[in-house]
């Protein structure tokens, strides 16, 4: 059965779409990411400064509508301050309600440098990342595969070259991307 859409409804839809996109520079993105261990820890030369704690990776990023991205990432140890003003460093744990000795969640920080495009269109994006891991433990108390992993990536800048020099935005990695491809969702904004 076909429904007839009245001109009044079409105009309302058109105005709504125009208002939603007029001057809009942000787009929702989706794709996938995969991390492969990098024994040489190349991220330390791409983003010097933070203390990298040995978990370094080659990054393969694919977002629909954007060039494939490749680059580097590494887990860092960075300052954290609790709501009570007490400082510590990452990685940090949120203790279990049942046993303060067992982590309910592990919070890690990381940095990434990912290059999109080729030639004169090439841009390297830099990010600060936070990874939250829900660990699992076997009967002997040894940590096993995580029950859940989520990573929040905030684009903090670029090398100021190429087609994506002024990109901002954020991405969320859904799952453990080490050695496997997992989904990525987010928002990318161009000036």
Coordinates of N, CA, C and O in Angstrom, one line a residue:
X1 N 0.8 -1.2 0.0 CA 0.0 0.0 0.0 C 0.9 1.2 0.0 O 1.8 1.4 0.8
X2 N 0.6 2.1 -0.9 CA 1.4 3.4 -1.0 C 0.7 4.5 -0.2 O -0.5 4.5 -0.2
X3 N 1.5 5.3 0.5 CA 0.9 6.4 1.2 C 1.3 7.7 0.4 O 2.4 7.8 0.0
X4 N 0.4 8.6 0.4 CA 0.6 9.9 -0.3 C 1.1 10.8 0.8 O 0.6 10.9 1.9
X5 N 2.3 11.4 0.6 CA 2.9 12.4 1.5 C 2.5 13.8 1.0 O 2.7 14.2 -0.1
X6 N 1.8 14.5 1.8 CA 1.3 15.8 1.5 C 2.5 16.8 1.3 O 3.5 16.7 2.0
X7 N 2.4 17.8 0.5 CA 3.4 18.8 0.4 C 3.8 19.5 1.7 O 4.9 19.8 1.9
X8 N 2.8 19.6 2.6 CA 3.1 20.2 3.9 C 4.1 19.4 4.7 O 5.0 19.9 5.3
X9 N 4.0 18.1 4.6 CA 4.9 17.2 5.3 C 6.3 17.3 4.7 O 7.3 17.3 5.3
X10 N 6.3 17.2 3.3 CA 7.6 17.3 2.6 C 8.3 18.6 2.9 O 9.5 18.6 3.1
X11 N 7.6 19.7 3.0 CA 8.3 21.0 3.3 C 8.8 20.9 4.7 O 10.0 21.4 4.9
X12 N 8.1 20.4 5.6 CA 8.6 20.3 7.0 C 9.8 19.4 7.1 O 10.8 19.7 7.8
X13 N 9.8 18.3 6.4 CA 11.0 17.4 6.3 C 12.2 18.2 5.7 O 13.3 18.1 6.2
X14 N 12.0 18.9 4.6 CA 13.1 19.6 3.9 C 13.6 20.7 4.8 O 14.9 20.8 4.9
X15 N 12.8 21.4 5.5 CA 13.2 22.5 6.4 C 14.0 21.9 7.5 O 15.1 22.4 7.9
X16 N 13.6 20.8 8.1 CA 14.3 20.1 9.2 C 15.6 19.6 8.7 O 16.6 19.7 9.4
X17 N 15.7 19.0 7.5 CA 17.0 18.5 7.0 C 17.9 19.7 6.8 O 19.1 19.6 7.1
X18 N 17.4 20.8 6.2 CA 18.3 21.9 5.9 C 18.8 22.5 7.2 O 20.0 22.9 7.3
X19 N 18.0 22.6 8.2 CA 18.4 23.2 9.5 C 19.4 22.3 10.1 O 20.3 22.8 10.8
X20 N 19.3 21.0 10.0 CA 20.2 20.1 10.6 C 21.6 20.0 9.9 O 22.5 19.6 10.5
X21 N 21.6 20.5 8.6 CA 22.9 20.4 7.9 C 23.5 21.7 7.5 O 24.6 21.8 7.1
X22 N 22.7 22.8 7.6 CA 23.2 24.1 7.3 C 24.3 24.5 8.2 O 24.2 24.6 9.4
X23 N 25.5 24.7 7.6 CA 26.7 25.1 8.3 C 27.3 23.9 9.2 O 28.2 24.1 9.9
X24 N 26.7 22.7 9.1 CA 27.1 21.6 9.9 C 28.5 21.1 9.3 O 28.6 21.0 8.1
X25 N 29.4 20.9 10.2 CA 30.7 20.5 9.8 C 31.0 19.1 10.3 O 32.1 18.5 10.1
X26 N 30.1 18.6 11.2 CA 30.3 17.3 11.8 C 29.5 16.2 11.2 O 28.4 16.4 10.8
X27 N 30.1 15.0 11.1 CA 29.5 13.8 10.6 C 29.7 12.7 11.5 O 30.7 12.5 12.0
X28 N 28.6 11.9 11.6 CA 28.7 10.6 12.3 C 29.5 9.7 11.5 O 29.4 9.6 10.3
X29 N 30.4 8.9 12.1 CA 31.2 7.9 11.3 C 31.1 6.6 12.0 O 30.8 6.5 13.2
X30 N 31.3 5.5 11.2 CA 31.4 4.2 11.7 C 32.4 3.4 10.9 O 32.7 3.8 9.7
X31 N 33.0 2.4 11.5 CA 34.0 1.6 10.8 C 34.5 0.6 11.7 O 33.8 0.0 12.6
X32 N 35.8 0.3 11.5 CA 36.5 -0.7 12.3 C 37.9 -0.3 12.6 O 38.5 0.5 11.9
X33 N 38.5 -1.0 13.6 CA 39.9 -0.8 14.0 C 40.5 -2.1 14.4 O 39.8 -3.0 14.9
X34 N 41.8 -2.2 14.2 CA 42.5 -3.4 14.6 C 43.9 -2.9 15.1 O 44.6 -2.1 14.4
X35 N 44.4 -3.4 16.2 CA 45.7 -3.2 16.7 C 46.5 -4.4 16.6 O 46.1 -5.5 17.0
X36 N 47.8 -4.2 16.2 CA 48.8 -5.3 16.1 C 50.0 -4.9 17.0 O 50.4 -3.8 16.8
X37 N 50.4 -5.8 17.9 CA 51.5 -5.4 18.7 C 52.7 -4.9 17.9 O 53.1 -5.4 16.9
X38 N 53.4 -3.8 18.5 CA 54.5 -3.2 17.9 C 55.7 -3.2 18.9 O 55.8 -2.4 19.8
X39 N 56.6 -4.2 18.7 CA 57.7 -4.3 19.6 C 58.7 -3.2 19.6 O 59.4 -2.9 20.6
X40 N 58.7 -2.4 18.6 CA 59.6 -1.2 18.5 C 59.0 0.0 19.1 O 59.7 1.0 19.2
X41 N 57.8 0.0 19.4 CA 57.1 1.1 20.1 C 57.2 2.5 19.3 O 57.7 3.5 19.9
X42 N 56.9 2.5 18.1 CA 57.0 3.6 17.2 C 56.3 4.9 17.7 O 56.7 6.0 17.4
X43 N 55.2 4.7 18.5 CA 54.4 5.8 19.0 C 55.3 6.8 19.8 O 55.1 8.0 19.8
X44 N 56.3 6.2 20.5 CA 57.2 7.1 21.3 C 57.9 8.1 20.5 O 58.2 9.2 21.0
X45 N 58.2 7.8 19.2 CA 58.9 8.8 18.4 C 57.9 9.7 17.7 O 58.2 10.9 17.3
X46 N 56.6 9.3 17.6 CA 55.6 10.2 17.0 C 55.0 11.2 18.0 O 54.6 12.3 17.6
X47 N 54.8 10.7 19.2 CA 54.3 11.6 20.3 C 55.2 11.5 21.5 O 55.0 10.7 22.4
X48 N 56.3 12.2 21.5 CA 57.3 12.1 22.6 C 56.7 12.8 23.8 O 55.8 13.7 23.7
X49 N 57.1 12.4 25.0 CA 56.6 13.1 26.2 C 56.0 12.2 27.2 O 56.5 12.1 28.3
X50 N 54.9 11.5 26.9 CA 54.3 10.6 27.9 C 55.2 9.4 28.1 O 56.1 9.1 27.3
X51 N 55.0 8.8 29.3 CA 55.7 7.6 29.6 C 55.0 6.4 29.0 O 53.8 6.1 29.4
X52 N 55.5 5.7 28.0 CA 54.9 4.5 27.4 C 55.3 3.3 28.2 O 56.5 3.2 28.6
X53 N 54.4 2.5 28.6 CA 54.7 1.4 29.5 C 54.7 0.0 28.8 O 54.5 -1.0 29.4
X54 N 55.1 0.0 27.6 CA 55.4 -1.3 26.9 C 54.4 -1.9 26.1 O 54.6 -2.8 25.3
X55 N 53.1 -1.5 26.1 CA 52.1 -2.0 25.3 C 51.9 -1.0 24.1 O 51.2 -0.1 24.2
X56 N 52.6 -1.3 23.0 CA 52.6 -0.4 21.8 C 52.0 -1.2 20.6 O 52.1 -2.4 20.6
X57 N 51.4 -0.5 19.7 CA 50.6 -1.1 18.6 C 50.8 -0.4 17.3 O 50.9 0.8 17.3
X58 N 50.6 -1.1 16.2 CA 50.4 -0.6 14.9 C 48.8 -0.5 14.8 O 48.1 -1.5 15.2
X59 N 48.3 0.6 14.3 CA 46.9 0.8 14.2 C 46.4 0.7 12.7 O 47.1 1.3 11.8
X60 N 45.3 0.0 12.5 CA 44.7 0.0 11.2 C 43.2 0.4 11.4 O 42.4 -0.3 12.0
X61 N 42.9 1.6 10.9 CA 41.6 2.2 11.1 C 40.9 2.4 9.8 O 41.4 2.9 8.8
X62 N 39.6 2.0 9.7 CA 38.8 2.1 8.5 C 37.5 2.7 8.9 O 36.7 2.1 9.6
X63 N 37.2 4.0 8.4 CA 36.0 4.6 8.7 C 35.3 4.9 7.3 O 35.9 5.4 6.4
X64 N 34.0 4.5 7.3 CA 33.3 4.7 6.0 C 33.3 6.1 5.6 O 33.0 7.0 6.3
X65 N 33.7 6.4 4.3 CA 33.7 7.7 3.7 C 35.0 8.4 3.9 O 35.2 9.5 3.4
X66 N 36.0 7.9 4.7 CA 37.3 8.5 4.9 C 38.4 7.5 4.4 O 38.2 6.3 4.3
X67 N 39.6 8.1 4.0 CA 40.6 7.2 3.6 C 41.0 6.3 4.8 O 40.9 6.7 5.9
X68 N 41.5 5.1 4.5 CA 42.0 4.2 5.5 C 43.2 4.8 6.3 O 44.0 5.5 5.7
X69 N 43.1 4.6 7.6 CA 44.2 5.2 8.4 C 45.1 4.2 9.0 O 44.7 3.1 9.3
X70 N 46.4 4.5 9.0 CA 47.4 3.6 9.7 C 48.2 4.5 10.6 O 48.4 5.7 10.4
X71 N 48.7 3.8 11.6 CA 49.6 4.6 12.5 C 50.0 3.8 13.7 O 50.1 2.6 13.6
X72 N 50.2 4.5 14.8 CA 50.7 3.9 16.0 C 49.9 4.3 17.3 O 49.4 5.4 17.3
X73 N 50.0 3.4 18.3 CA 49.3 3.7 19.6 C 50.1 3.1 20.7 O 50.8 2.1 20.4
X74 N 50.0 3.6 21.9 CA 50.7 3.0 23.0 C 50.1 3.4 24.3 O 49.6 4.5 24.5
X75 N 50.1 2.4 25.2 CA 49.5 2.6 26.6 C 50.5 3.5 27.3 O 51.7 3.3 27.3
X76 N 50.0 4.5 28.1 CA 50.8 5.4 28.8 C 50.6 5.3 30.3 O 49.6 4.8 30.7
X77 N 51.5 5.9 31.0 CA 51.3 6.2 32.4 C 51.2 7.7 32.6 O 52.2 8.4 32.3
X78 N 50.0 8.2 32.9 CA 49.8 9.6 33.1 C 49.1 9.9 34.4 O 48.4 9.1 35.0
X79 N 49.2 11.2 34.8 CA 48.6 11.6 36.1 C 47.1 11.5 36.0 O 46.4 11.8 35.0
X80 N 46.5 11.0 37.1 CA 45.1 11.0 37.3 C 44.8 11.6 38.7 O 45.6 11.5 39.6
X81 N 43.7 12.3 38.8 CA 43.3 12.9 40.1 C 41.9 12.6 40.4 O 41.0 12.7 39.5
X82 N 41.7 12.0 41.5 CA 40.3 11.6 41.9 C 39.5 12.8 42.3 O 40.0 13.9 42.5
X83 N 38.2 12.6 42.5 CA 37.2 13.6 42.9 C 37.6 14.2 44.3 O 37.3 15.4 44.5
X84 N 38.4 13.5 45.1 CA 38.8 14.0 46.4 C 40.1 14.7 46.3 O 40.6 15.2 47.3
X85 N 40.6 14.9 45.1 CA 41.8 15.7 44.9 C 43.1 14.9 45.1 O 44.2 15.4 44.9
X86 N 43.0 13.6 45.4 CA 44.2 12.8 45.5 C 44.7 12.3 44.2 O 43.9 11.8 43.4
X87 N 46.0 12.4 43.9 CA 46.5 12.1 42.7 C 47.1 10.7 42.6 O 47.5 10.1 43.7
X88 N 47.2 10.1 41.5 CA 47.8 8.8 41.2 C 48.2 8.8 39.7 O 48.2 9.9 39.1
X89 N 48.5 7.7 39.2 CA 48.9 7.6 37.8 C 48.2 6.4 37.2 O 47.8 5.5 37.8
X90 N 48.0 6.5 35.8 CA 47.4 5.4 35.1 C 48.5 4.4 34.8 O 49.6 4.8 34.7
X91 N 48.1 3.1 34.6 CA 46.8 2.5 34.8 C 46.4 2.5 36.3 O 47.2 2.5 37.2
X92 N 45.1 2.6 36.4 CA 44.5 2.6 37.7 C 43.3 1.6 37.8 O 42.9 1.1 36.7
X93 N 42.9 1.2 39.0 CA 41.8 0.3 39.1 C 40.7 0.9 39.9 O 40.9 1.7 40.8
X94 N 39.5 0.4 39.6 CA 38.3 0.7 40.4 C 38.0 -0.6 41.1 O 37.7 -1.6 40.5
X95 N 38.1 -0.6 42.4 CA 38.0 -1.8 43.2 C 36.6 -2.4 43.1 O 35.6 -1.6 43.0
X96 N 36.5 -3.7 43.3 CA 35.2 -4.4 43.4 C 34.5 -4.0 44.7 O 35.1 -3.8 45.7
X97 N 33.2 -3.9 44.7 CA 32.4 -3.7 45.9 C 32.6 -4.8 46.9 O 32.7 -4.6 48.1
X98 N 32.8 -6.0 46.4 CA 32.9 -7.2 47.3 C 34.3 -7.4 47.9 O 34.4 -7.8 49.0
X99 N 35.3 -7.0 47.1 CA 36.7 -7.1 47.6 C 37.5 -6.0 47.0 O 37.8 -6.0 45.8
X100 N 38.0 -5.2 47.9 CA 38.8 -4.0 47.4 C 40.1 -4.5 46.7 O 40.8 -3.7 46.0
X101 N 40.5 -5.8 46.9 CA 41.7 -6.3 46.3 C 41.5 -6.7 44.8 O 42.5 -7.0 44.1
X102 N 40.2 -6.8 44.4 CA 39.9 -7.3 43.1 C 39.4 -6.1 42.2 O 38.4 -5.4 42.7
X103 N 40.0 -5.8 41.1 CA 39.5 -4.7 40.3 C 38.2 -5.0 39.6 O 38.1 -6.0 39.0
X104 N 37.3 -4.1 39.7 CA 36.0 -4.2 39.0 C 36.3 -3.7 37.6 O 35.7 -4.2 36.6
X105 N 37.1 -2.6 37.4 CA 37.5 -2.1 36.1 C 38.9 -1.6 36.2 O 39.4 -1.2 37.3
X106 N 39.6 -1.6 35.1 CA 40.9 -1.1 34.9 C 40.8 0.1 34.0 O 40.2 0.0 32.9
X107 N 41.5 1.2 34.4 CA 41.4 2.4 33.5 C 42.9 2.6 33.0 O 43.8 2.7 33.9
X108 N 43.0 2.7 31.7 CA 44.3 2.9 31.1 C 44.3 4.2 30.3 O 43.2 4.5 29.7
X109 N 45.4 4.8 30.1 CA 45.5 6.0 29.2 C 46.4 5.5 28.0 O 47.2 4.6 28.2
X110 N 46.2 6.2 26.9 CA 47.0 5.9 25.7 C 47.1 7.1 24.8 O 46.4 8.1 25.0
X111 N 48.0 7.1 23.9 CA 48.2 8.1 22.9 C 48.2 7.4 21.5 O 48.7 6.3 21.4
X112 N 47.7 8.1 20.5 CA 47.7 7.6 19.1 C 48.1 8.6 18.1 O 47.8 9.8 18.3
X113 N 48.7 8.2 17.0 CA 49.1 9.0 15.9 C 48.6 8.2 14.7 O 49.2 7.1 14.4
X114 N 47.6 8.7 14.0 CA 47.0 7.9 12.8 C 47.0 8.8 11.6 O 46.6 9.9 11.6
X115 N 47.6 8.3 10.5 CA 47.7 9.0 9.2 C 46.6 8.6 8.3 O 46.4 7.4 8.0
X116 N 45.8 9.6 7.8 CA 44.8 9.4 6.8 C 45.3 9.9 5.5 O 45.9 11.0 5.4
X117 N 44.9 9.2 4.4 CA 45.2 9.8 3.0 C 46.6 9.5 2.6 O 47.4 8.8 3.3
X118 N 46.9 10.0 1.4 CA 48.2 9.8 0.8 C 48.7 11.1 0.1 O 47.8 12.0 -0.2
X119 N 49.9 11.2 -0.1 CA 50.5 12.3 -0.9 C 50.2 13.7 -0.2 O 50.2 13.8 1.0
X120 N 49.8 14.7 -1.0 CA 49.5 16.0 -0.5 C 48.3 16.1 0.3 O 48.0 17.0 1.1
X121 N 47.4 15.0 0.3 CA 46.2 15.0 1.1 C 46.4 14.3 2.4 O 45.5 14.3 3.2
X122 N 47.6 13.8 2.7 CA 47.9 13.1 3.9 C 47.9 13.9 5.1 O 48.5 15.0 5.1
X123 N 47.2 13.5 6.2 CA 47.2 14.2 7.5 C 47.4 13.2 8.6 O 46.8 12.1 8.6
X124 N 48.2 13.5 9.5 CA 48.4 12.7 10.7 C 47.6 13.3 11.9 O 47.8 14.5 12.2
X125 N 46.7 12.5 12.5 CA 45.9 13.0 13.6 C 46.5 12.4 14.9 O 46.9 11.3 14.9
X126 N 46.4 13.2 15.9 CA 46.9 12.8 17.2 C 45.7 12.8 18.2 O 44.8 13.6 18.1
X127 N 45.8 11.8 19.1 CA 44.7 11.6 20.1 C 45.2 11.3 21.5 O 46.3 10.7 21.6
X128 N 44.4 11.6 22.4 CA 44.5 11.1 23.8 C 43.4 10.1 24.0 O 42.2 10.4 23.7
X129 N 43.7 8.9 24.6 CA 42.7 7.9 24.7 C 42.6 7.4 26.1 O 43.6 7.4 26.9
X130 N 41.4 6.9 26.4 CA 41.1 6.3 27.7 C 40.5 5.0 27.5 O 39.5 4.9 26.7
X131 N 41.1 3.9 28.0 CA 40.6 2.5 27.9 C 40.0 2.1 29.2 O 40.7 2.2 30.2
X132 N 38.8 1.5 29.2 CA 38.2 0.9 30.4 C 38.0 -0.6 30.1 O 37.4 -1.0 29.1
X133 N 38.6 -1.4 31.0 CA 38.6 -2.8 30.9 C 37.8 -3.4 32.0 O 38.1 -3.1 33.2
X134 N 36.9 -4.3 31.8 CA 36.3 -5.1 32.8 C 37.0 -6.5 32.8 O 36.8 -7.3 31.9
X135 N 37.9 -6.7 33.8 CA 38.7 -7.9 33.8 C 37.9 -9.2 34.2 O 36.8 -9.0 34.9
X136 N 38.4 -10.3 33.9 CA 37.9 -11.6 34.5 C 39.0 -12.3 35.1 O 40.2 -12.1 34.8
X137 N 38.7 -13.2 36.1 CA 39.7 -13.9 36.8 C 39.4 -15.4 36.9 O 38.2 -15.7 37.0
X138 N 40.4 -16.3 36.8 CA 40.1 -17.7 36.9 C 40.1 -18.1 38.4 O 40.3 -17.2 39.3
X139 N 39.9 -19.3 38.7 CA 39.8 -19.8 40.1 C 41.1 -19.5 40.9 O 41.0 -19.3 42.1
X140 N 42.2 -19.5 40.2 CA 43.5 -19.2 40.9 C 43.8 -17.7 41.0 O 44.8 -17.3 41.6
X141 N 42.9 -16.9 40.5 CA 43.0 -15.4 40.7 C 43.8 -14.8 39.5 O 44.1 -13.6 39.6
X142 N 44.1 -15.6 38.5 CA 44.9 -15.0 37.3 C 43.9 -14.3 36.4 O 42.8 -14.8 36.1
X143 N 44.3 -13.2 35.9 CA 43.5 -12.4 35.0 C 43.4 -13.1 33.6 O 44.4 -13.5 33.1
X144 N 42.1 -13.3 33.1 CA 41.9 -13.9 31.8 C 41.5 -12.8 30.8 O 41.8 -11.6 30.9
X145 N 40.9 -13.3 29.7 CA 40.4 -12.3 28.7 C 39.4 -11.4 29.3 O 38.5 -11.8 30.1
X146 N 39.4 -10.1 28.9 CA 38.5 -9.2 29.5 C 37.0 -9.5 29.1 O 36.8 -10.0 28.0
X147 N 36.1 -9.2 30.1 CA 34.7 -9.4 29.8 C 34.2 -8.3 28.9 O 33.3 -8.5 28.1
X148 N 34.8 -7.1 29.0 CA 34.4 -6.0 28.1 C 35.5 -5.0 28.1 O 36.3 -4.8 29.0
X149 N 35.6 -4.3 26.9 CA 36.6 -3.3 26.7 C 36.0 -2.2 25.9 O 35.3 -2.4 25.0
X150 N 36.2 -0.9 26.3 CA 35.7 0.2 25.6 C 36.9 1.3 25.6 O 37.5 1.5 26.6
X151 N 37.0 1.9 24.5 CA 38.1 2.9 24.4 C 37.5 4.2 23.8 O 36.9 4.2 22.8
X152 N 37.7 5.3 24.5 CA 37.3 6.6 24.1 C 38.5 7.4 23.6 O 39.5 7.6 24.3
X153 N 38.4 7.8 22.3 CA 39.5 8.5 21.6 C 39.1 9.9 21.3 O 38.1 10.2 20.7
X154 N 39.9 10.9 21.8 CA 39.6 12.3 21.6 C 40.7 12.8 20.7 O 41.9 12.8 21.0
X155 N 40.3 13.3 19.5 CA 41.3 13.9 18.6 C 41.8 15.2 19.1 O 41.0 16.1 19.3
X156 N 43.1 15.3 19.4 CA 43.6 16.5 20.1 C 44.4 17.5 19.1 O 44.7 18.6 19.5
X157 N 44.6 17.0 17.9 CA 45.3 17.9 16.9 C 45.8 17.1 15.7 O 45.5 15.9 15.6
X158 N 46.6 17.8 14.9 CA 47.1 17.1 13.7 C 48.5 17.7 13.4 O 49.0 18.6 14.0
X159 N 49.1 17.2 12.3 CA 50.3 17.7 11.8 C 50.1 19.0 11.0 O 51.1 19.6 10.4
X160 N 48.9 19.4 10.9 CA 48.5 20.7 10.2 C 48.8 20.6 8.7 O 49.0 21.6 8.0
X161 N 48.7 19.4 8.1 CA 49.0 19.3 6.7 C 47.8 18.4 6.1 O 47.2 17.7 6.8
X162 N 47.6 18.5 4.8 CA 46.7 17.7 4.1 C 45.2 18.0 4.2 O 44.8 19.0 4.8
X163 N 44.4 17.1 3.7 CA 42.9 17.3 3.7 C 42.2 17.4 5.0 O 41.2 17.9 5.1
X164 N 42.8 16.8 6.0 CA 42.1 16.7 7.3 C 42.9 17.5 8.4 O 42.8 17.1 9.6
X165 N 43.6 18.5 8.0 CA 44.5 19.2 8.9 C 43.8 19.8 10.2 O 44.4 19.9 11.2
X166 N 42.5 20.2 10.0 CA 41.8 20.8 11.1 C 40.7 20.0 11.7 O 39.8 20.5 12.4
X167 N 40.8 18.7 11.5 CA 39.8 17.8 12.0 C 39.8 17.7 13.5 O 40.8 17.8 14.2
X168 N 38.5 17.7 14.1 CA 38.3 17.4 15.5 C 37.3 16.3 15.6 O 36.7 15.9 14.6
X169 N 37.1 15.8 16.8 CA 36.1 14.8 17.0 C 36.5 13.8 18.0 O 37.5 13.9 18.7
X170 N 35.7 12.7 18.1 CA 35.9 11.6 19.0 C 35.5 10.3 18.4 O 34.6 10.3 17.6
X171 N 36.1 9.3 18.8 CA 35.7 7.9 18.4 C 35.6 7.0 19.6 O 36.3 7.2 20.6
X172 N 34.7 6.0 19.5 CA 34.6 5.0 20.6 C 34.8 3.7 20.0 O 34.1 3.3 19.0
X173 N 35.8 3.0 20.5 CA 36.1 1.6 20.1 C 35.3 0.7 21.0 O 35.4 0.8 22.2
X174 N 34.6 -0.2 20.3 CA 33.7 -1.1 21.1 C 34.3 -2.5 21.1 O 34.1 -3.3 20.1
X175 N 35.0 -2.9 22.1 CA 35.6 -4.2 22.2 C 37.1 -4.2 22.2 O 37.8 -3.1 22.1
X176 N 37.7 -5.3 22.4 CA 39.2 -5.5 22.5 C 39.7 -5.6 21.1 O 39.6 -6.6 20.4
X177 N 40.4 -4.6 20.6 CA 40.9 -4.5 19.2 C 42.3 -5.1 19.0 O 42.8 -5.1 17.9
X178 N 42.9 -5.6 20.1 CA 44.2 -6.2 20.0 C 44.2 -7.5 19.2 O 43.6 -8.5 19.7
X179 N 44.7 -7.5 18.0 CA 44.7 -8.7 17.2 C 43.4 -9.1 16.5 O 43.3 -10.1 15.9
X180 N 42.4 -8.2 16.6 CA 41.1 -8.5 16.0 C 40.5 -7.2 15.6 O 40.7 -6.2 16.2
X181 N 39.6 -7.3 14.6 CA 38.9 -6.1 14.1 C 37.6 -6.0 14.9 O 36.8 -6.9 15.1
X182 N 37.4 -4.7 15.4 CA 36.2 -4.4 16.2 C 35.6 -3.1 15.7 O 36.2 -2.3 15.1
X183 N 34.3 -2.9 16.0 CA 33.6 -1.7 15.6 C 34.1 -0.4 16.2 O 34.6 -0.4 17.4
X184 N 34.0 0.7 15.4 CA 34.3 2.1 15.9 C 33.2 2.9 15.5 O 32.7 2.9 14.3
X185 N 32.7 3.8 16.4 CA 31.7 4.8 16.1 C 32.2 6.1 16.6 O 33.0 6.2 17.5
X186 N 31.6 7.2 16.0 CA 32.0 8.5 16.5 C 31.5 9.6 15.7 O 30.6 9.5 14.9
X187 N 32.2 10.8 15.9 CA 31.9 12.0 15.2 C 33.2 12.7 14.8 O 34.1 12.9 15.6
X188 N 33.2 13.1 13.5 CA 34.4 13.8 12.9 C 33.9 15.1 12.5 O 32.9 15.2 11.8
X189 N 34.6 16.2 12.8 CA 34.2 17.5 12.4 C 35.3 18.2 11.6 O 36.5 18.2 12.0
X190 N 34.9 18.8 10.5 CA 35.8 19.6 9.7 C 35.4 21.0 9.7 O 34.2 21.4 9.8
X191 N 36.4 22.0 9.7 CA 36.0 23.4 9.8 C 35.3 23.9 8.6 O 35.3 23.3 7.5

